[in-house]
Amino acid sequence: DAMVIQNPRYQVTQFGKPVTLSCSQTLNHNVMYWYQQKSSQAPKLLFHYYDKDFNNEADTPDNFQSRRPNTSFCFLDIRSPGLGDAAMYLCATSRDRGIEKLFFGSGTQLSVL
Amino acid sequence: GNSVTQMEGPVTLSEEAFLTINCTYTATGYPSLFWYVQYPGEGLQLLLKATKADDKGSNKGFEATYRKETTSFHLEKGSVQVSDSAVYFCAITNSGGYQKVTFGTGTKLQVIP
């Protein structure tokens, strides 16, 4: 029944070593989002895809990239992780823009050593 | 830009107690308002929403009323259960165009038997 699936649940990487987080969805939604959530802070939108159209938030560091090879999958790439990038990364989908209900995955907790 | 302020947690209540979690917002125009809930080990899920002033959203015994005059959307439940233990996020979307969701920092609720 899982609709938005994130793997892995926990990811450990080394300082400066590229890492990729993955998200898949079975809802056939047009929009996929990546949020960063640090401890006791609000989830912060990094970027989203509307179909194949990539939309970056103005304050998202260049170190963060994303790919969406097809409707079902979306990846978050962190090119050179720093200690400050340790966080929970949340993937979400919505049927369309202007449709407010977001469907979230369980998140990937990233640790940077 | 939009912003959301929630009461800090954690909030600890005994079973069957009355719950209020305060949320106020800053926004231009006429945003939609939401409460999302995150149970342990799971992703965020929509609990309830309201799209215009004086609307009341309700679900699973929880209620919140869109108060434009006080820019508030407080979450209430008359009698909490242990199963309500979770983190609750207040959120808003900007009005018009692409509806970006802005979250509050979350309030952790712990209900003890």
PDB file of C-alpha atoms in Angstrom:
ATOM      1  CA  ASP A   1       0.000   0.000   0.000  1.00  0.00           C
ATOM      2  CA  ALA A   2       3.008   2.305   0.284  1.00  0.00           C
ATOM      3  CA  MET A   3       2.433   5.160  -2.151  1.00  0.00           C
ATOM      4  CA  VAL A   4       5.595   7.249  -1.759  1.00  0.00           C
ATOM      5  CA  ILE A   5       8.639   5.161  -1.014  1.00  0.00           C
ATOM      6  CA  GLN A   6      12.008   6.447   0.050  1.00  0.00           C
ATOM      7  CA  ASN A   7      15.149   4.395   0.203  1.00  0.00           C
ATOM      8  CA  PRO A   8      17.150   3.917   2.227  1.00  0.00           C
ATOM      9  CA  ARG A   9      15.612   4.826   5.571  1.00  0.00           C
ATOM     10  CA  TYR A  10      19.063   5.698   6.948  1.00  0.00           C
ATOM     11  CA  GLN A  11      22.063   6.770   4.888  1.00  0.00           C
ATOM     12  CA  VAL A  12      25.560   7.421   6.140  1.00  0.00           C
ATOM     13  CA  THR A  13      28.113   9.156   3.964  1.00  0.00           C
ATOM     14  CA  GLN A  14      31.500  10.747   4.403  1.00  0.00           C
ATOM     15  CA  PHE A  15      32.275  14.417   4.251  1.00  0.00           C
ATOM     16  CA  GLY A  16      32.646  15.364   0.583  1.00  0.00           C
ATOM     17  CA  LYS A  17      31.537  11.981  -0.802  1.00  0.00           C
ATOM     18  CA  PRO A  18      28.630  12.247  -3.255  1.00  0.00           C
ATOM     19  CA  VAL A  19      25.407  10.624  -2.149  1.00  0.00           C
ATOM     20  CA  THR A  20      22.092   9.931  -3.857  1.00  0.00           C
ATOM     21  CA  LEU A  21      18.737   9.519  -2.181  1.00  0.00           C
ATOM     22  CA  SER A  22      15.847   7.955  -4.039  1.00  0.00           C
ATOM     23  CA  CYS A  23      12.100   8.345  -4.078  1.00  0.00           C
ATOM     24  CA  SER A  24       9.453   6.463  -6.005  1.00  0.00           C
ATOM     25  CA  GLN A  25       5.699   6.856  -6.187  1.00  0.00           C
ATOM     26  CA  THR A  26       2.806   4.660  -7.271  1.00  0.00           C
ATOM     27  CA  LEU A  27       0.271   7.507  -7.413  1.00  0.00           C
ATOM     28  CA  ASN A  28       1.116   8.719 -10.916  1.00  0.00           C
ATOM     29  CA  HIS A  29       1.269  12.266  -9.575  1.00  0.00           C
ATOM     30  CA  ASN A  30       2.614  15.061 -11.729  1.00  0.00           C
ATOM     31  CA  VAL A  31       4.552  16.878  -9.045  1.00  0.00           C
ATOM     32  CA  MET A  32       7.384  15.565  -6.887  1.00  0.00           C
ATOM     33  CA  TYR A  33       9.090  17.577  -4.140  1.00  0.00           C
ATOM     34  CA  TRP A  34      12.185  17.307  -1.998  1.00  0.00           C
ATOM     35  CA  TYR A  35      12.201  18.809   1.486  1.00  0.00           C
ATOM     36  CA  GLN A  36      15.055  19.062   3.974  1.00  0.00           C
ATOM     37  CA  GLN A  37      14.126  18.813   7.636  1.00  0.00           C
ATOM     38  CA  LYS A  38      16.657  19.475  10.369  1.00  0.00           C
ATOM     39  CA  SER A  39      16.006  18.657  13.987  1.00  0.00           C
ATOM     40  CA  SER A  40      13.249  20.831  15.513  1.00  0.00           C
ATOM     41  CA  GLN A  41      12.949  22.870  12.329  1.00  0.00           C
ATOM     42  CA  ALA A  42      10.252  23.157   9.702  1.00  0.00           C
ATOM     43  CA  PRO A  43      10.586  21.094   6.531  1.00  0.00           C
ATOM     44  CA  LYS A  44      12.271  23.323   3.952  1.00  0.00           C
ATOM     45  CA  LEU A  45      11.466  22.958   0.266  1.00  0.00           C
ATOM     46  CA  LEU A  46      14.587  22.413  -1.837  1.00  0.00           C
ATOM     47  CA  PHE A  47      13.006  21.980  -5.270  1.00  0.00           C
ATOM     48  CA  HIS A  48      10.219  20.316  -7.129  1.00  0.00           C
ATOM     49  CA  TYR A  49       9.472  18.765 -10.493  1.00  0.00           C
ATOM     50  CA  TYR A  50       6.275  19.550 -12.303  1.00  0.00           C
ATOM     51  CA  ASP A  51       6.314  16.685 -14.766  1.00  0.00           C
ATOM     52  CA  LYS A  52       9.785  17.127 -16.330  1.00  0.00           C
ATOM     53  CA  ASP A  53      10.028  20.797 -15.476  1.00  0.00           C
ATOM     54  CA  PHE A  54      12.570  21.370 -12.687  1.00  0.00           C
ATOM     55  CA  ASN A  55      11.934  24.230 -10.244  1.00  0.00           C
ATOM     56  CA  ASN A  56      14.666  25.193  -7.836  1.00  0.00           C
ATOM     57  CA  GLU A  57      14.060  27.282  -4.718  1.00  0.00           C
ATOM     58  CA  ALA A  58      16.123  30.458  -4.718  1.00  0.00           C
ATOM     59  CA  ASP A  59      18.001  29.583  -1.539  1.00  0.00           C
ATOM     60  CA  THR A  60      18.792  25.950  -2.331  1.00  0.00           C
ATOM     61  CA  PRO A  61      22.577  25.494  -2.426  1.00  0.00           C
ATOM     62  CA  ASP A  62      24.181  24.443  -5.724  1.00  0.00           C
ATOM     63  CA  ASN A  63      25.455  21.370  -3.913  1.00  0.00           C
ATOM     64  CA  PHE A  64      21.941  19.902  -4.187  1.00  0.00           C
ATOM     65  CA  GLN A  65      20.731  18.560  -7.515  1.00  0.00           C
ATOM     66  CA  SER A  66      17.805  16.439  -8.589  1.00  0.00           C
ATOM     67  CA  ARG A  67      16.838  14.101 -11.403  1.00  0.00           C
ATOM     68  CA  ARG A  68      13.492  12.758 -12.474  1.00  0.00           C
ATOM     69  CA  PRO A  69      14.032  10.132 -15.180  1.00  0.00           C
ATOM     70  CA  ASN A  70      10.339   9.195 -15.343  1.00  0.00           C
ATOM     71  CA  THR A  71       7.034   9.894 -13.620  1.00  0.00           C
ATOM     72  CA  SER A  72       7.620   7.369 -10.859  1.00  0.00           C
ATOM     73  CA  PHE A  73      11.151   8.147  -9.721  1.00  0.00           C
ATOM     74  CA  CYS A  74      12.961  11.175  -8.413  1.00  0.00           C
ATOM     75  CA  PHE A  75      16.507  11.397  -7.026  1.00  0.00           C
ATOM     76  CA  LEU A  76      18.258  13.861  -4.771  1.00  0.00           C
ATOM     77  CA  ASP A  77      21.993  14.177  -5.383  1.00  0.00           C
ATOM     78  CA  ILE A  78      24.270  15.877  -2.904  1.00  0.00           C
ATOM     79  CA  ARG A  79      27.530  16.458  -4.721  1.00  0.00           C
ATOM     80  CA  SER A  80      29.807  17.199  -1.791  1.00  0.00           C
ATOM     81  CA  PRO A  81      28.022  16.687   1.517  1.00  0.00           C
ATOM     82  CA  GLY A  82      29.063  18.834   4.424  1.00  0.00           C
ATOM     83  CA  LEU A  83      28.347  18.308   8.093  1.00  0.00           C
ATOM     84  CA  GLY A  84      25.561  20.868   7.821  1.00  0.00           C
ATOM     85  CA  ASP A  85      23.739  18.692   5.299  1.00  0.00           C
ATOM     86  CA  ALA A  86      22.962  16.046   7.890  1.00  0.00           C
ATOM     87  CA  ALA A  87      19.164  16.036   8.066  1.00  0.00           C
ATOM     88  CA  MET A  88      15.998  14.151   7.271  1.00  0.00           C
ATOM     89  CA  TYR A  89      15.155  14.376   3.570  1.00  0.00           C
ATOM     90  CA  LEU A  90      11.489  14.095   2.716  1.00  0.00           C
ATOM     91  CA  CYS A  91      10.037  13.310  -0.674  1.00  0.00           C
ATOM     92  CA  ALA A  92       6.455  14.315  -1.385  1.00  0.00           C
ATOM     93  CA  THR A  93       4.059  14.270  -4.309  1.00  0.00           C
ATOM     94  CA  SER A  94       0.900  16.036  -5.349  1.00  0.00           C
ATOM     95  CA  ARG A  95      -1.468  15.300  -8.172  1.00  0.00           C
ATOM     96  CA  ASP A  96      -0.934  18.718  -9.665  1.00  0.00           C
ATOM     97  CA  ARG A  97       0.129  22.209  -8.803  1.00  0.00           C
ATOM     98  CA  GLY A  98      -2.597  24.013  -6.962  1.00  0.00           C
ATOM     99  CA  ILE A  99      -3.651  20.727  -5.379  1.00  0.00           C
ATOM    100  CA  GLU A 100      -2.683  21.317  -1.807  1.00  0.00           C
ATOM    101  CA  LYS A 101      -2.643  17.802  -0.444  1.00  0.00           C
ATOM    102  CA  LEU A 102       0.865  16.464  -0.305  1.00  0.00           C
ATOM    103  CA  PHE A 103       1.673  12.768   0.043  1.00  0.00           C
ATOM    104  CA  PHE A 104       4.913  12.136   1.885  1.00  0.00           C
ATOM    105  CA  GLY A 105       7.343   9.279   2.080  1.00  0.00           C
ATOM    106  CA  SER A 106       8.819   8.199   5.407  1.00  0.00           C
ATOM    107  CA  GLY A 107      12.018  10.096   4.775  1.00  0.00           C
ATOM    108  CA  THR A 108      15.733   9.293   4.597  1.00  0.00           C
ATOM    109  CA  GLN A 109      17.848  10.273   7.583  1.00  0.00           C
ATOM    110  CA  LEU A 110      21.256  11.347   6.276  1.00  0.00           C
ATOM    111  CA  SER A 111      24.328  11.331   8.480  1.00  0.00           C
ATOM    112  CA  VAL A 112      27.613  12.890   7.355  1.00  0.00           C
ATOM    113  CA  LEU A 113      30.785  11.688   9.066  1.00  0.00           C
TER     114      LEU A 113
ATOM    115  CA  GLY B   1       6.948  35.551   2.158  1.00  0.00           C
ATOM    116  CA  ASN B   2       4.610  33.341   4.094  1.00  0.00           C
ATOM    117  CA  SER B   3       5.508  32.136   7.572  1.00  0.00           C
ATOM    118  CA  VAL B   4       3.975  29.919  10.243  1.00  0.00           C
ATOM    119  CA  THR B   5       4.528  30.037  13.997  1.00  0.00           C
ATOM    120  CA  GLN B   6       3.555  27.097  16.179  1.00  0.00           C
ATOM    121  CA  MET B   7       3.667  26.657  19.911  1.00  0.00           C
ATOM    122  CA  GLU B   8       6.771  24.855  21.029  1.00  0.00           C
ATOM    123  CA  GLY B   9       6.579  21.358  22.350  1.00  0.00           C
ATOM    124  CA  PRO B  10       6.718  18.840  23.593  1.00  0.00           C
ATOM    125  CA  VAL B  11       3.185  18.828  24.884  1.00  0.00           C
ATOM    126  CA  THR B  12       2.429  16.063  27.358  1.00  0.00           C
ATOM    127  CA  LEU B  13      -1.168  15.253  28.199  1.00  0.00           C
ATOM    128  CA  SER B  14      -3.008  12.519  29.999  1.00  0.00           C
ATOM    129  CA  GLU B  15      -5.431  10.399  28.025  1.00  0.00           C
ATOM    130  CA  GLU B  16      -8.864  12.069  27.580  1.00  0.00           C
ATOM    131  CA  ALA B  17      -7.462  15.552  28.197  1.00  0.00           C
ATOM    132  CA  PHE B  18      -8.342  18.496  25.977  1.00  0.00           C
ATOM    133  CA  LEU B  19      -5.755  19.456  23.385  1.00  0.00           C
ATOM    134  CA  THR B  20      -4.955  22.831  21.873  1.00  0.00           C
ATOM    135  CA  ILE B  21      -1.937  23.454  19.663  1.00  0.00           C
ATOM    136  CA  ASN B  22      -1.614  27.083  18.656  1.00  0.00           C
ATOM    137  CA  CYS B  23      -0.715  28.172  15.146  1.00  0.00           C
ATOM    138  CA  THR B  24      -0.514  31.672  13.713  1.00  0.00           C
ATOM    139  CA  TYR B  25       0.529  32.682  10.250  1.00  0.00           C
ATOM    140  CA  THR B  26       1.736  35.585   8.161  1.00  0.00           C
ATOM    141  CA  ALA B  27       0.667  35.671   4.546  1.00  0.00           C
ATOM    142  CA  THR B  28      -0.535  37.915   1.783  1.00  0.00           C
ATOM    143  CA  GLY B  29      -3.797  37.301   0.054  1.00  0.00           C
ATOM    144  CA  TYR B  30      -5.949  34.342   0.981  1.00  0.00           C
ATOM    145  CA  PRO B  31      -3.865  31.291   1.809  1.00  0.00           C
ATOM    146  CA  SER B  32      -5.189  27.808   2.483  1.00  0.00           C
ATOM    147  CA  LEU B  33      -4.364  26.390   5.925  1.00  0.00           C
ATOM    148  CA  PHE B  34      -3.473  22.845   6.923  1.00  0.00           C
ATOM    149  CA  TRP B  35      -2.527  20.558   9.725  1.00  0.00           C
ATOM    150  CA  TYR B  36      -0.268  17.621   8.922  1.00  0.00           C
ATOM    151  CA  VAL B  37       0.562  14.836  11.374  1.00  0.00           C
ATOM    152  CA  GLN B  38       3.653  12.653  11.522  1.00  0.00           C
ATOM    153  CA  TYR B  39       3.392   9.437  13.492  1.00  0.00           C
ATOM    154  CA  PRO B  40       6.633   7.805  14.658  1.00  0.00           C
ATOM    155  CA  GLY B  41       8.551   6.274  11.775  1.00  0.00           C
ATOM    156  CA  GLU B  42       6.122   7.533   9.150  1.00  0.00           C
ATOM    157  CA  GLY B  43       5.859  10.388   6.682  1.00  0.00           C
ATOM    158  CA  LEU B  44       3.715  13.454   7.138  1.00  0.00           C
ATOM    159  CA  GLN B  45       0.058  13.029   6.264  1.00  0.00           C
ATOM    160  CA  LEU B  46      -2.692  15.556   5.873  1.00  0.00           C
ATOM    161  CA  LEU B  47      -4.931  15.726   8.935  1.00  0.00           C
ATOM    162  CA  LEU B  48      -7.296  18.541   7.980  1.00  0.00           C
ATOM    163  CA  LYS B  49      -7.500  21.725   5.975  1.00  0.00           C
ATOM    164  CA  ALA B  50      -9.486  24.927   5.511  1.00  0.00           C
ATOM    165  CA  THR B  51      -9.462  27.032   2.381  1.00  0.00           C
ATOM    166  CA  LYS B  52     -11.266  30.229   3.351  1.00  0.00           C
ATOM    167  CA  ALA B  53     -12.010  32.402   6.342  1.00  0.00           C
ATOM    168  CA  ASP B  54     -14.321  30.888   8.992  1.00  0.00           C
ATOM    169  CA  ASP B  55     -14.028  27.413   7.458  1.00  0.00           C
ATOM    170  CA  LYS B  56     -13.629  24.615   9.974  1.00  0.00           C
ATOM    171  CA  GLY B  57     -11.536  21.626   9.044  1.00  0.00           C
ATOM    172  CA  SER B  58     -12.145  18.403  10.943  1.00  0.00           C
ATOM    173  CA  ASN B  59     -10.906  14.820  10.946  1.00  0.00           C
ATOM    174  CA  LYS B  60     -10.482  12.020  13.501  1.00  0.00           C
ATOM    175  CA  GLY B  61     -11.940  14.236  16.244  1.00  0.00           C
ATOM    176  CA  PHE B  62      -9.523  17.069  15.524  1.00  0.00           C
ATOM    177  CA  GLU B  63     -10.794  20.505  14.517  1.00  0.00           C
ATOM    178  CA  ALA B  64      -9.305  23.821  13.451  1.00  0.00           C
ATOM    179  CA  THR B  65     -11.029  27.029  12.369  1.00  0.00           C
ATOM    180  CA  TYR B  66      -9.558  29.491   9.865  1.00  0.00           C
ATOM    181  CA  ARG B  67      -9.546  32.826  11.725  1.00  0.00           C
ATOM    182  CA  LYS B  68      -8.521  35.581   9.358  1.00  0.00           C
ATOM    183  CA  GLU B  69      -8.994  38.358  11.916  1.00  0.00           C
ATOM    184  CA  THR B  70      -6.448  36.785  14.263  1.00  0.00           C
ATOM    185  CA  THR B  71      -4.436  34.997  11.505  1.00  0.00           C
ATOM    186  CA  SER B  72      -4.729  31.775  13.461  1.00  0.00           C
ATOM    187  CA  PHE B  73      -5.535  28.121  12.853  1.00  0.00           C
ATOM    188  CA  HIS B  74      -5.388  26.437  16.263  1.00  0.00           C
ATOM    189  CA  LEU B  75      -5.737  22.663  16.421  1.00  0.00           C
ATOM    190  CA  GLU B  76      -8.108  21.224  19.034  1.00  0.00           C
ATOM    191  CA  LYS B  77      -9.329  17.863  20.175  1.00  0.00           C
ATOM    192  CA  GLY B  78     -11.725  17.276  23.012  1.00  0.00           C
ATOM    193  CA  SER B  79     -10.318  13.988  24.285  1.00  0.00           C
ATOM    194  CA  VAL B  80      -6.905  12.767  23.216  1.00  0.00           C
ATOM    195  CA  GLN B  81      -5.828   9.133  23.057  1.00  0.00           C
ATOM    196  CA  VAL B  82      -2.436   7.509  23.360  1.00  0.00           C
ATOM    197  CA  SER B  83      -2.605   6.821  19.619  1.00  0.00           C
ATOM    198  CA  ASP B  84      -2.629  10.594  18.967  1.00  0.00           C
ATOM    199  CA  SER B  85       0.996  10.819  20.070  1.00  0.00           C
ATOM    200  CA  ALA B  86       2.783  12.320  17.072  1.00  0.00           C
ATOM    201  CA  VAL B  87       4.287  15.518  15.717  1.00  0.00           C
ATOM    202  CA  TYR B  88       1.771  18.035  14.372  1.00  0.00           C
ATOM    203  CA  PHE B  89       2.713  20.554  11.666  1.00  0.00           C
ATOM    204  CA  CYS B  90       0.745  23.638  10.777  1.00  0.00           C
ATOM    205  CA  ALA B  91       1.151  24.720   7.154  1.00  0.00           C
ATOM    206  CA  ILE B  92      -0.073  27.291   4.658  1.00  0.00           C
ATOM    207  CA  THR B  93       0.007  27.750   0.919  1.00  0.00           C
ATOM    208  CA  ASN B  94       0.336  31.037  -0.854  1.00  0.00           C
ATOM    209  CA  SER B  95      -2.705  32.147  -2.763  1.00  0.00           C
ATOM    210  CA  GLY B  96      -2.773  32.064  -6.542  1.00  0.00           C
ATOM    211  CA  GLY B  97      -0.451  30.481  -9.037  1.00  0.00           C
ATOM    212  CA  TYR B  98       1.889  27.743  -7.885  1.00  0.00           C
ATOM    213  CA  GLN B  99       0.893  26.866  -4.361  1.00  0.00           C
ATOM    214  CA  LYS B 100       4.043  26.411  -2.345  1.00  0.00           C
ATOM    215  CA  VAL B 101       3.492  24.849   1.079  1.00  0.00           C
ATOM    216  CA  THR B 102       5.229  26.493   4.037  1.00  0.00           C
ATOM    217  CA  PHE B 103       5.424  24.465   7.241  1.00  0.00           C
ATOM    218  CA  GLY B 104       5.767  25.387  10.882  1.00  0.00           C
ATOM    219  CA  THR B 105       8.419  23.747  13.053  1.00  0.00           C
ATOM    220  CA  GLY B 106       6.067  21.096  14.404  1.00  0.00           C
ATOM    221  CA  THR B 107       4.737  20.394  17.891  1.00  0.00           C
ATOM    222  CA  LYS B 108       5.380  17.034  19.470  1.00  0.00           C
ATOM    223  CA  LEU B 109       2.438  15.626  21.401  1.00  0.00           C
ATOM    224  CA  GLN B 110       2.847  12.826  23.897  1.00  0.00           C
ATOM    225  CA  VAL B 111      -0.253  11.307  25.444  1.00  0.00           C
ATOM    226  CA  ILE B 112       0.242   9.160  28.521  1.00  0.00           C
ATOM    227  CA  PRO B 113      -2.253   6.573  29.796  1.00  0.00           C
TER     228      PRO B 113
END
